[in-house]
Tab-separated table of C-alpha atoms and ligand atoms in Angstrom:
chain	number	residue	atom	x	y	z
A	714	MET	CA	67.320	-1.110	115.202
A	715	ASN	CA	68.247	1.785	117.471
A	716	SER	CA	67.266	-0.205	120.587
A	717	ALA	CA	69.259	-3.235	119.449
A	718	GLU	CA	72.325	-1.114	118.706
A	719	SER	CA	72.045	0.758	122.002
A	720	ALA	CA	71.957	-2.608	123.769
A	721	ALA	CA	75.127	-3.678	121.913
A	722	LEU	CA	76.903	-0.477	123.072
A	723	VAL	CA	75.807	-1.152	126.650
A	724	LEU	CA	77.204	-4.669	126.291
A	725	ALA	CA	80.557	-3.234	125.139
A	726	CYS	CA	80.640	-1.029	128.282
A	727	LYS	CA	79.668	-3.854	130.631
A	728	GLU	CA	82.260	-6.200	129.144
A	729	ARG	CA	84.916	-3.686	130.198
A	730	GLY	CA	83.526	-3.529	133.730
A	731	TRP	CA	81.461	-0.353	133.389
A	732	THR	CA	78.165	0.019	135.241
A	733	VAL	CA	75.115	2.201	134.594
A	734	ALA	CA	75.252	5.537	136.447
A	735	PRO	CA	72.053	6.765	138.118
A	736	ASN	CA	72.350	10.208	136.475
A	737	GLY	CA	74.556	12.480	134.382
A	738	GLU	CA	76.071	14.166	137.441
A	739	SER	CA	77.778	10.976	138.596
A	740	ALA	CA	78.582	9.529	135.153
A	741	ASP	CA	82.052	9.237	133.611
A	742	LEU	CA	80.543	8.948	130.165
A	743	VAL	CA	77.217	9.980	128.619
A	744	LEU	CA	76.366	8.203	125.393
A	745	ILE	CA	73.524	9.436	123.192
A	746	ASN	CA	72.649	6.933	120.466
A	747	THR	CA	70.665	8.906	117.891
A	748	CYS	CA	68.131	8.005	115.202
A	749	SER	CA	67.614	10.244	112.175
A	750	VAL	CA	64.810	8.463	110.352
A	751	ARG	CA	62.313	11.196	111.318
A	752	LEU	CA	62.972	14.879	111.822
A	753	THR	CA	61.265	14.721	115.228
A	754	ALA	CA	63.718	12.042	116.396
A	755	GLU	CA	66.644	14.288	115.433
A	756	LYS	CA	65.111	17.285	117.176
A	757	ARG	CA	64.718	15.238	120.330
A	758	ALA	CA	68.331	14.034	120.128
A	759	LEU	CA	69.585	17.609	119.666
A	760	GLY	CA	67.588	18.650	122.732
A	761	ARG	CA	69.174	15.838	124.739
A	762	ILE	CA	72.680	16.786	123.581
A	763	ALA	CA	72.044	20.432	124.547
A	764	LEU	CA	70.858	19.300	127.978
A	765	TYR	CA	73.992	17.265	128.701
A	766	ALA	CA	76.252	19.909	127.172
A	767	SER	CA	74.877	22.473	129.603
A	768	LEU	CA	75.086	20.029	132.531
A	769	LYS	CA	78.703	19.378	131.643
A	770	LYS	CA	79.481	23.101	131.769
A	771	LYS	CA	77.961	23.413	135.220
A	772	LEU	CA	79.709	20.426	136.787
A	773	PRO	CA	83.176	20.800	138.292
A	774	ALA	CA	85.936	18.466	137.109
A	775	LYS	CA	85.985	15.338	139.210
A	776	ALA	CA	87.947	12.151	139.575
A	777	PRO	CA	87.645	9.813	137.797
A	778	ALA	CA	87.307	12.335	135.031
A	779	GLY	CA	86.044	12.101	131.482
A	780	ALA	CA	88.183	12.337	128.369
A	781	HIS	CA	89.084	15.979	128.898
A	782	GLY	CA	89.400	15.970	132.648
A	783	CYS	CA	85.832	17.283	132.787
A	784	SER	CA	82.830	15.868	134.559
A	785	PHE	CA	81.998	13.279	131.905
A	786	ALA	CA	82.858	12.463	128.317
A	787	LEU	CA	79.958	13.186	125.973
A	788	VAL	CA	79.661	10.775	123.030
A	789	VAL	CA	77.071	11.101	120.259
A	790	ALA	CA	76.548	7.904	118.258
A	791	GLY	CA	74.163	6.568	115.585
A	792	CYS	CA	72.564	7.835	112.399
A	793	MET	CA	72.427	11.529	113.265
A	794	ALA	CA	76.092	11.394	114.250
A	795	GLN	CA	76.794	9.838	110.846
A	796	ARG	CA	74.773	12.496	109.015
A	797	MET	CA	76.074	15.560	110.877
A	798	GLY	CA	79.612	14.358	111.561
A	799	GLU	CA	82.062	16.822	113.093
A	800	SER	CA	79.574	19.691	112.595
A	801	LEU	CA	77.933	18.406	115.775
A	802	LYS	CA	81.091	19.278	117.668
A	803	LYS	CA	81.035	22.782	116.227
A	804	LYS	CA	77.419	23.184	117.338
A	805	PHE	CA	78.100	21.662	120.764
A	806	PRO	CA	81.768	22.065	121.763
A	807	ALA	CA	81.026	19.964	124.876
A	808	VAL	CA	80.705	16.868	122.647
A	809	ASP	CA	83.921	14.842	122.903
A	810	TYR	CA	83.318	12.175	120.264
A	811	VAL	CA	80.996	11.827	117.270
A	812	MET	CA	80.697	8.164	116.344
A	813	GLY	CA	78.568	7.493	113.234
A	814	THR	CA	77.089	4.099	112.304
A	815	ALA	CA	80.072	3.367	110.063
A	816	SER	CA	82.561	3.897	112.844
A	817	ARG	CA	80.991	2.027	115.738
A	818	SER	CA	84.085	-0.131	115.981
A	819	MET	CA	85.929	2.833	117.509
A	820	PHE	CA	83.849	2.579	120.677
A	821	PRO	CA	86.327	0.392	122.634
A	822	LEU	CA	89.043	2.977	121.903
A	823	ILE	CA	86.814	5.746	123.223
A	824	LEU	CA	86.113	3.738	126.389
A	825	GLU	CA	89.813	3.077	126.830
A	826	ALA	CA	90.613	6.786	126.454
A	827	VAL	CA	87.985	7.720	129.051
A	828	GLU	CA	89.324	5.065	131.433
A	829	LYS	CA	92.887	6.357	131.021
A	830	LYS	CA	91.710	9.979	131.183
A	831	THR	CA	93.380	10.679	127.891
A	832	ASN	CA	92.004	11.920	124.639
A	833	ILE	CA	92.136	10.425	121.167
A	834	ILE	CA	91.739	12.249	117.926
A	835	MET	CA	89.717	11.137	114.949
A	836	ASP	CA	92.705	10.678	112.641
A	837	ASP	CA	94.345	8.185	115.016
A	838	MET	CA	91.186	6.151	115.158
A	839	THR	CA	90.706	6.280	111.413
A	840	ALA	CA	94.203	4.926	110.899
A	841	THR	CA	93.774	2.211	113.523
A	842	LEU	CA	90.352	0.970	112.561
A	843	GLY	CA	89.778	1.864	108.936
A	844	LEU	CA	86.500	3.743	109.280
A	845	GLY	CA	83.640	2.832	107.013
A	846	GLN	CA	84.026	-0.908	107.650
A	847	PHE	CA	80.726	-2.042	109.093
A	848	SER	CA	80.815	-4.808	111.673
A	849	PHE	CA	77.863	-6.547	113.320
A	850	SER	CA	77.668	-6.546	117.104
A	851	SER	CA	76.413	-9.459	119.151
A	852	SER	CA	73.110	-9.141	120.981
A	853	HIS	CA	73.209	-7.907	124.517
A	854	LEU	CA	70.945	-9.748	126.965
A	855	GLU	CA	70.050	-8.498	130.401
A	856	GLU	CA	69.628	-11.130	133.097
A	857	GLY	CA	66.215	-12.797	132.650
A	858	GLN	CA	65.577	-11.287	129.201
A	859	PHE	CA	63.443	-13.627	127.082
A	860	ARG	CA	63.133	-11.655	123.838
A	861	SER	CA	66.016	-10.598	121.651
A	862	PHE	CA	66.873	-8.878	118.392
A	863	VAL	CA	69.353	-10.564	116.076
A	864	PRO	CA	70.744	-8.331	113.288
A	865	ILE	CA	70.956	-10.049	109.898
A	866	MET	CA	71.831	-7.155	107.624
A	867	HIS	CA	72.633	-3.483	107.627
A	868	GLY	CA	72.080	-0.571	105.250
A	869	CYS	CA	69.728	-0.177	102.314
A	870	ASN	CA	70.090	0.094	98.529
A	871	ASN	CA	66.543	1.212	97.791
A	872	PHE	CA	66.821	5.001	98.021
A	873	CYS	CA	63.151	5.762	98.568
A	874	SER	CA	63.084	9.434	97.661
A	875	TYR	CA	62.040	10.682	101.129
A	876	CYS	CA	64.365	8.489	103.191
A	877	ILE	CA	67.667	9.392	104.817
A	878	VAL	CA	68.572	5.793	105.777
A	879	PRO	CA	70.733	4.836	102.747
A	880	TYR	CA	72.794	8.009	103.302
A	881	VAL	CA	73.428	7.435	106.994
A	882	ARG	CA	73.611	3.620	107.026
A	883	GLY	CA	75.242	3.046	103.674
A	884	ARG	CA	74.797	0.168	101.226
A	885	GLU	CA	73.450	-3.236	102.234
A	886	VAL	CA	75.738	-5.622	104.050
A	887	SER	CA	74.441	-9.129	104.838
A	888	ARG	CA	75.703	-10.968	107.897
A	889	ASP	CA	77.301	-14.403	107.737
A	890	PRO	CA	74.419	-16.924	108.180
A	891	ASN	CA	76.581	-19.071	110.463
A	892	LEU	CA	77.044	-16.147	112.836
A	893	ILE	CA	73.281	-15.581	112.767
A	894	THR	CA	72.389	-19.190	113.647
A	895	GLU	CA	75.168	-19.308	116.234
A	896	GLU	CA	73.766	-16.189	117.906
A	897	ILE	CA	70.275	-17.724	117.893
A	898	ARG	CA	71.665	-20.810	119.628
A	899	LEU	CA	73.526	-18.692	122.179
A	900	VAL	CA	70.591	-16.452	123.095
A	901	ALA	CA	68.286	-19.511	123.253
A	902	GLU	CA	70.702	-21.140	125.716
A	903	ARG	CA	70.390	-18.023	127.845
A	904	GLY	CA	66.595	-18.338	127.982
A	905	VAL	CA	65.371	-16.309	124.990
A	906	ARG	CA	61.968	-17.521	123.727
A	907	GLU	CA	61.255	-15.000	120.956
A	908	ILE	CA	63.651	-13.557	118.373
A	909	THR	CA	63.218	-10.712	115.897
A	910	LEU	CA	65.578	-10.743	112.912
A	911	LEU	CA	66.581	-7.185	112.110
A	912	GLY	CA	67.574	-5.258	109.007
A	913	GLN	CA	66.520	-2.102	107.157
A	914	ASN	CA	65.225	-4.176	104.265
A	915	VAL	CA	65.420	-7.841	105.273
A	916	ASN	CA	63.924	-9.204	102.051
A	917	THR	CA	67.073	-8.361	100.110
A	918	TYR	CA	69.329	-10.359	102.450
A	919	ASN	CA	71.917	-11.941	100.211
A	920	TRP	CA	74.879	-13.977	101.424
A	921	ASN	CA	77.428	-14.530	98.697
A	922	GLY	CA	78.647	-17.924	99.850
A	923	GLY	CA	81.700	-16.957	101.872
A	924	GLY	CA	82.429	-18.332	105.335
A	925	ALA	CA	81.658	-21.812	106.587
A	926	LEU	CA	78.357	-22.166	104.730
A	927	ASN	CA	80.076	-22.232	101.360
A	928	SER	CA	76.960	-21.551	99.322
A	929	ALA	CA	74.996	-18.418	98.474
A	930	ILE	CA	71.613	-17.900	100.148
A	931	ASN	CA	68.870	-15.312	99.921
A	932	PHE	CA	66.332	-14.254	102.565
A	933	SER	CA	64.033	-17.262	102.238
A	934	GLY	CA	67.094	-19.545	102.415
A	935	LEU	CA	68.171	-17.785	105.600
A	936	LEU	CA	64.660	-18.138	107.044
A	937	ARG	CA	64.864	-21.908	106.487
A	938	LEU	CA	68.207	-22.086	108.333
A	939	VAL	CA	66.979	-19.854	111.141
A	940	ALA	CA	63.687	-21.774	111.533
A	941	ALA	CA	65.601	-25.055	111.817
A	942	GLU	CA	67.951	-23.577	114.447
A	943	ALA	CA	65.079	-21.990	116.398
A	944	GLU	CA	63.073	-25.220	116.421
A	945	LYS	CA	66.162	-27.128	117.629
A	946	SER	CA	67.014	-24.550	120.301
A	947	GLY	CA	63.509	-24.206	121.769
A	948	VAL	CA	62.768	-20.688	120.452
A	949	LYS	CA	59.035	-20.728	119.797
A	950	ARG	CA	58.556	-17.425	118.008
A	951	LEU	CA	60.395	-15.725	115.162
A	952	ARG	CA	59.625	-12.329	113.677
A	953	PHE	CA	61.478	-10.126	111.193
A	954	LEU	CA	61.689	-6.385	110.550
A	955	SER	CA	61.481	-4.455	108.196
A	956	ALA	CA	59.784	-6.239	105.327
A	957	ASN	CA	59.593	-4.434	102.008
A	958	PRO	CA	56.824	-5.284	99.480
A	959	ARG	CA	59.231	-4.520	96.605
A	960	ASP	CA	61.400	-7.540	97.382
A	961	PHE	CA	58.977	-9.885	99.180
A	962	SER	CA	59.262	-13.237	97.388
A	963	ARG	CA	56.779	-16.093	97.003
A	964	ASP	CA	59.375	-18.396	98.530
A	965	THR	CA	59.425	-16.270	101.691
A	966	ILE	CA	55.652	-16.673	102.027
A	967	GLN	CA	56.073	-20.414	101.570
A	968	VAL	CA	58.758	-20.733	104.276
A	969	MET	CA	56.636	-18.743	106.718
A	970	ALA	CA	53.600	-20.894	105.996
A	971	GLU	CA	55.615	-24.125	106.353
A	972	HIS	CA	57.252	-23.236	109.681
A	973	ARG	CA	54.852	-22.493	112.498
A	974	VAL	CA	57.706	-20.841	114.426
A	975	PHE	CA	57.108	-17.671	112.329
A	976	CYS	CA	54.571	-15.460	114.055
A	977	ARG	CA	51.358	-14.807	112.211
A	978	HIS	CA	52.016	-11.102	112.083
A	979	LEU	CA	53.735	-9.098	109.389
A	980	HIS	CA	54.657	-5.435	109.284
A	981	LEU	CA	54.482	-4.713	105.561
A	982	CYS	CA	55.170	-1.014	104.900
A	983	VAL	CA	52.949	0.345	102.145
A	984	GLN	CA	53.553	4.115	102.660
A	985	HIS	CA	50.825	5.132	100.180
A	986	GLY	CA	47.980	3.861	98.014
A	987	SER	CA	48.385	6.100	94.985
A	988	ASN	CA	50.567	4.792	92.155
A	989	ARG	CA	51.566	8.326	91.253
A	990	ILE	CA	52.860	8.969	94.771
A	991	LEU	CA	54.434	5.504	95.099
A	992	THR	CA	56.398	6.225	91.916
A	993	ALA	CA	57.462	9.658	93.189
A	994	MET	CA	58.555	7.983	96.422
A	995	ASN	CA	60.580	5.453	94.376
A	996	ARG	CA	59.022	2.579	96.321
A	997	GLY	CA	59.392	0.134	93.426
A	998	TYR	CA	55.877	-1.375	93.505
A	999	THR	CA	52.349	-0.398	92.579
A	1000	ARG	CA	49.211	-0.582	94.696
A	1001	GLU	CA	48.111	-3.540	92.536
A	1002	ARG	CA	51.355	-5.419	93.333
A	1003	TYR	CA	50.933	-4.638	97.034
A	1004	LEU	CA	47.330	-5.840	97.086
A	1005	ALA	CA	48.255	-9.014	95.175
A	1006	LEU	CA	51.019	-9.686	97.710
A	1007	VAL	CA	48.605	-9.228	100.622
A	1008	LYS	CA	46.188	-11.656	98.932
A	1009	GLU	CA	48.929	-14.228	98.480
A	1010	ILE	CA	50.120	-13.891	102.085
A	1011	ARG	CA	46.588	-14.208	103.439
A	1012	SER	CA	45.759	-17.202	101.298
A	1013	ALA	CA	48.904	-19.002	102.586
A	1014	MET	CA	48.348	-17.888	106.232
A	1015	PRO	CA	44.684	-16.894	106.714
A	1016	GLU	CA	45.182	-16.145	110.435
A	1017	ILE	CA	47.960	-13.564	109.847
A	1018	SER	CA	47.557	-9.943	111.031
A	1019	LEU	CA	49.081	-7.104	109.041
A	1020	SER	CA	50.390	-3.733	110.124
A	1021	THR	CA	51.962	-0.991	108.048
A	1022	ASP	CA	53.468	2.507	107.742
A	1023	ILE	CA	51.534	5.266	105.966
A	1024	LEU	CA	53.107	8.557	104.912
A	1025	VAL	CA	50.773	11.378	103.859
A	1026	GLY	CA	51.453	14.858	102.501
A	1027	PHE	CA	54.255	13.874	100.093
A	1028	PRO	CA	54.997	16.735	97.631
A	1029	GLY	CA	52.350	16.873	94.907
A	1030	GLU	CA	49.831	14.746	96.832
A	1031	THR	CA	46.280	15.638	95.765
A	1032	GLU	CA	42.900	14.826	97.276
A	1033	GLU	CA	42.614	12.051	94.661
A	1034	ASP	CA	45.892	10.540	95.875
A	1035	LEU	CA	44.749	10.633	99.467
A	1036	LYS	CA	41.497	8.957	98.436
A	1037	ALA	CA	43.557	6.157	96.868
A	1038	ALA	CA	45.461	5.722	100.149
A	1039	LEU	CA	42.235	5.559	102.166
A	1040	GLU	CA	40.777	3.057	99.683
A	1041	LEU	CA	43.825	0.830	99.998
A	1042	MET	CA	43.451	0.918	103.784
A	1043	GLU	CA	39.782	-0.079	103.386
A	1044	GLU	CA	40.757	-2.928	101.113
A	1045	VAL	CA	43.548	-4.344	103.310
A	1046	ARG	CA	42.210	-3.452	106.789
A	1047	PHE	CA	45.460	-3.334	108.750
A	1048	LEU	CA	45.402	-4.292	112.414
A	1049	TYR	CA	47.406	-1.162	113.131
A	1050	ALA	CA	49.553	1.399	111.336
A	1051	TYR	CA	52.300	3.915	112.041
A	1052	MET	CA	50.990	7.056	110.392
A	1053	TYR	CA	52.946	10.248	109.900
A	1054	HIS	CA	53.157	13.196	107.574
A	1055	TYR	CA	56.004	14.069	105.267
A	1056	ASN	CA	58.872	16.224	106.468
A	1057	PRO	CA	61.580	17.095	103.934
A	1058	ARG	CA	64.989	15.649	104.824
A	1059	GLU	CA	67.957	17.531	103.457
A	1060	GLY	CA	70.107	15.294	101.269
A	1061	THR	CA	67.255	13.091	100.016
A	1062	SER	CA	66.086	13.309	96.405
A	1063	ALA	CA	62.567	14.454	97.434
A	1064	TYR	CA	63.997	17.447	99.290
A	1065	ASP	CA	63.857	19.749	96.266
A	1066	LEU	CA	60.528	18.526	94.888
A	1067	PRO	CA	58.032	21.308	94.117
A	1068	ASP	CA	54.379	21.359	95.236
A	1069	ARG	CA	54.968	20.932	98.904
A	1070	VAL	CA	51.716	20.297	100.750
A	1071	SER	CA	50.998	22.923	103.408
A	1072	GLU	CA	51.378	21.982	107.084
A	1073	GLU	CA	47.695	22.574	107.649
A	1074	ILE	CA	46.608	20.236	104.848
A	1075	LYS	CA	49.158	17.600	105.906
A	1076	ARG	CA	47.753	17.629	109.429
A	1077	GLU	CA	44.160	17.475	108.190
A	1078	ARG	CA	44.901	14.543	105.878
A	1079	LEU	CA	46.811	12.707	108.563
A	1080	SER	CA	43.860	13.064	110.921
A	1081	ARG	CA	41.586	11.391	108.329
A	1082	VAL	CA	44.025	8.517	107.910
A	1083	ILE	CA	44.292	8.088	111.688
A	1084	ALA	CA	40.499	8.141	112.113
A	1085	LEU	CA	40.032	5.412	109.498
A	1086	GLN	CA	42.779	3.260	111.014
A	1087	LYS	CA	41.246	3.587	114.482
A	1088	LYS	CA	37.936	2.355	113.049
A	1089	HIS	CA	39.636	-0.664	111.450
A	1090	THR	CA	41.694	-1.531	114.530
A	1091	SER	CA	38.647	-1.423	116.744
A	1092	ALA	CA	36.475	-3.506	114.368
A	1093	LEU	CA	39.182	-6.163	113.871
A	1094	LEU	CA	39.888	-6.458	117.592
A	1095	LYS	CA	36.195	-6.730	118.505
A	1096	LYS	CA	35.867	-9.709	116.188
A	1097	ARG	CA	38.606	-11.503	118.125
A	1098	VAL	CA	36.826	-11.501	121.503
A	1099	GLY	CA	36.259	-15.136	122.499
A	1100	ALA	CA	39.327	-16.479	120.658
A	1101	ARG	CA	41.681	-18.856	122.494
A	1102	GLU	CA	45.351	-17.937	122.067
A	1103	ILE	CA	48.863	-18.782	123.169
A	1104	VAL	CA	50.555	-15.706	124.620
A	1105	LEU	CA	54.058	-14.835	125.734
A	1106	VAL	CA	53.931	-13.257	129.198
A	1107	GLU	CA	55.975	-10.053	128.940
A	1108	GLY	CA	55.746	-8.329	132.334
A	1109	ILE	CA	53.651	-6.736	135.052
A	1110	SER	CA	50.879	-4.361	134.026
A	1111	ARG	CA	51.701	-0.718	134.751
A	1112	LYS	CA	48.112	-0.079	135.805
A	1113	ASN	CA	47.609	-3.056	138.105
A	1114	ALA	CA	50.457	-4.917	139.797
A	1115	ASP	CA	48.326	-8.088	140.082
A	1116	GLU	CA	47.987	-8.340	136.323
A	1117	LEU	CA	50.425	-9.488	133.673
A	1118	VAL	CA	50.873	-8.047	130.176
A	1119	THR	CA	51.087	-10.634	127.414
A	1120	ARG	CA	51.216	-10.672	123.617
A	1121	THR	CA	49.740	-12.993	121.007
A	1122	GLU	CA	51.728	-13.974	117.931
A	1123	ARG	CA	49.456	-11.588	115.952
A	1124	ASP	CA	50.911	-8.736	118.047
A	1125	GLU	CA	47.788	-8.201	120.135
A	1126	MET	CA	48.108	-7.149	123.780
A	1127	VAL	CA	46.281	-9.157	126.449
A	1128	VAL	CA	46.179	-8.451	130.197
A	1129	ALA	CA	45.373	-11.233	132.678
A	1130	PRO	CA	45.760	-11.840	136.425
A	1131	GLY	CA	48.658	-14.160	137.223
A	1132	PRO	CA	51.831	-14.695	139.254
A	1133	VAL	CA	55.066	-12.861	138.412
A	1134	SER	CA	56.753	-16.246	138.037
A	1135	MET	CA	54.967	-16.612	134.674
A	1136	ILE	CA	56.945	-13.746	133.075
A	1137	GLY	CA	58.898	-15.084	130.140
A	1138	SER	CA	56.727	-18.181	129.679
A	1139	TYR	CA	54.045	-19.132	127.184
A	1140	ALA	CA	50.471	-19.887	128.253
A	1141	TRP	CA	47.000	-20.257	126.821
A	1142	LEU	CA	44.159	-17.865	127.558
A	1143	THR	CA	40.817	-16.769	126.156
A	1144	LEU	CA	40.359	-13.164	124.992
A	1145	SER	CA	37.297	-12.481	127.120
A	1146	SER	CA	36.777	-8.727	126.667
A	1147	LEU	CA	38.309	-5.635	125.105
A	1148	ARG	CA	39.175	-2.297	126.727
A	1149	GLY	CA	40.573	0.245	124.269
A	1150	ASN	CA	42.968	-1.813	122.139
A	1151	THR	CA	43.897	-4.219	124.942
A	1152	PHE	CA	42.211	-7.550	125.501
A	1153	ARG	CA	41.482	-8.865	128.962
A	1154	ALA	CA	41.464	-12.511	129.968
A	1155	LYS	CA	40.054	-13.959	133.186
A	1156	GLU	CA	42.813	-16.495	133.767
A	1157	PHE	CA	45.712	-18.367	132.238
A	1158	ILE	CA	45.018	-21.887	131.126
A	1159	SER	CA	48.090	-24.011	131.551
A	1160	CYS	CA	48.935	-26.247	128.664
A	1161	PRO	CA	52.024	-28.424	128.404
A	1162	SER	CA	52.447	-27.713	124.674
A	1163	ALA	CA	52.693	-23.958	125.367
B	1447	SF4	S1	63.463	0.625	101.898
B	1447	SF4	FE1	63.163	2.828	101.511
B	1447	SF4	S2	62.189	3.559	103.422
B	1447	SF4	FE2	63.125	1.569	103.910
B	1447	SF4	S3	65.191	2.077	104.667
B	1447	SF4	FE3	65.396	1.662	102.476
B	1447	SF4	S4	65.243	3.690	101.506
B	1447	SF4	FE4	64.436	3.905	103.598
């Protein structure tokens, strides 16, 4: 989501004739688009702001100047900007503008002010734009880009007790389905071959029937529309993020199974395997419901790979709870997982919960979860050696310039020797061996249907 939104901000700059500066010293504007979903992400963003604030102090004023006649205008955008608001300016007086997720539409005004070497104040912008009104931005494509994100909704109503997202992104807003299909057509015309539909909680997409469509549709209805548009436009792969087990409907499984354009990979966040902890997290499902959903998905699409998020060390977590999480992992056998330990986020309902797990125990438990996942990933990948797959060629290998990096629809990485001209195209290959978690193939096998 952060990458897609950063790309949209870059697009807004480029549309006004701006270009990317090689470094902060020569820039007229430095934009830091922050994420606040994890504490570590915020700490990193604060470090980056401090770095540019100190650079700004050292640089002499130059022409063309930033908003205050200084070296560059410093803008902090995104979720952390939304959460911390004007307090960021107090902490870092070098920050010129704080632009939260709800006020992204002020960005053109900021650019205009920097261009004119003037300054605008928050109140003027609030009056002009009516802050708090969320608007979707179009996707930004670089020349030759063949994968794209397309936002379909924004915000979240779930309020998982550990999560800051509903506070910084606000309530759910679904995007007009016509704008979504139009964007798919446009990016396909510009050469995009794979699209990921984006939202904090895509399964609750809900269009109320306004606009040209004139009828209400839910997520599975949108998937049908999108699949039809993708198939017409020549987009061969569709993915969506993030899927939530709480709201994952049978109809969604059916649409995915019916339309081969949906990749056989699903990131289905489980977070934990203990019902007691899932309830405390306010996740809205039990381990039994999650396992039943996995069974249903696999019976409709046996070839699908699953990945997940696992959060250990939630307040009150016992050894028994951790055992339940490890058992769930054994039962599902995810291809991979994003694993992390709990960090309290001020403002969330879990922040004041008693029985915090010590840092030492959190780290020890996380290491057990990681060790088990590594075992599963390795065993699942080994079984795939010898399989024949269609891959999308993504780029040149960083380790060997004669090799290309590719990805299967199951989100497996394969490296194979081949010409640079293949980047952005689909091809067949055989997964001939495995090194770490990356497959190797001896050659590409051309196939007209790819
Ligand atoms: S579903 Fe839960 S974890 Fe995901 S964004 Fe919403 S509140 Fe956060």
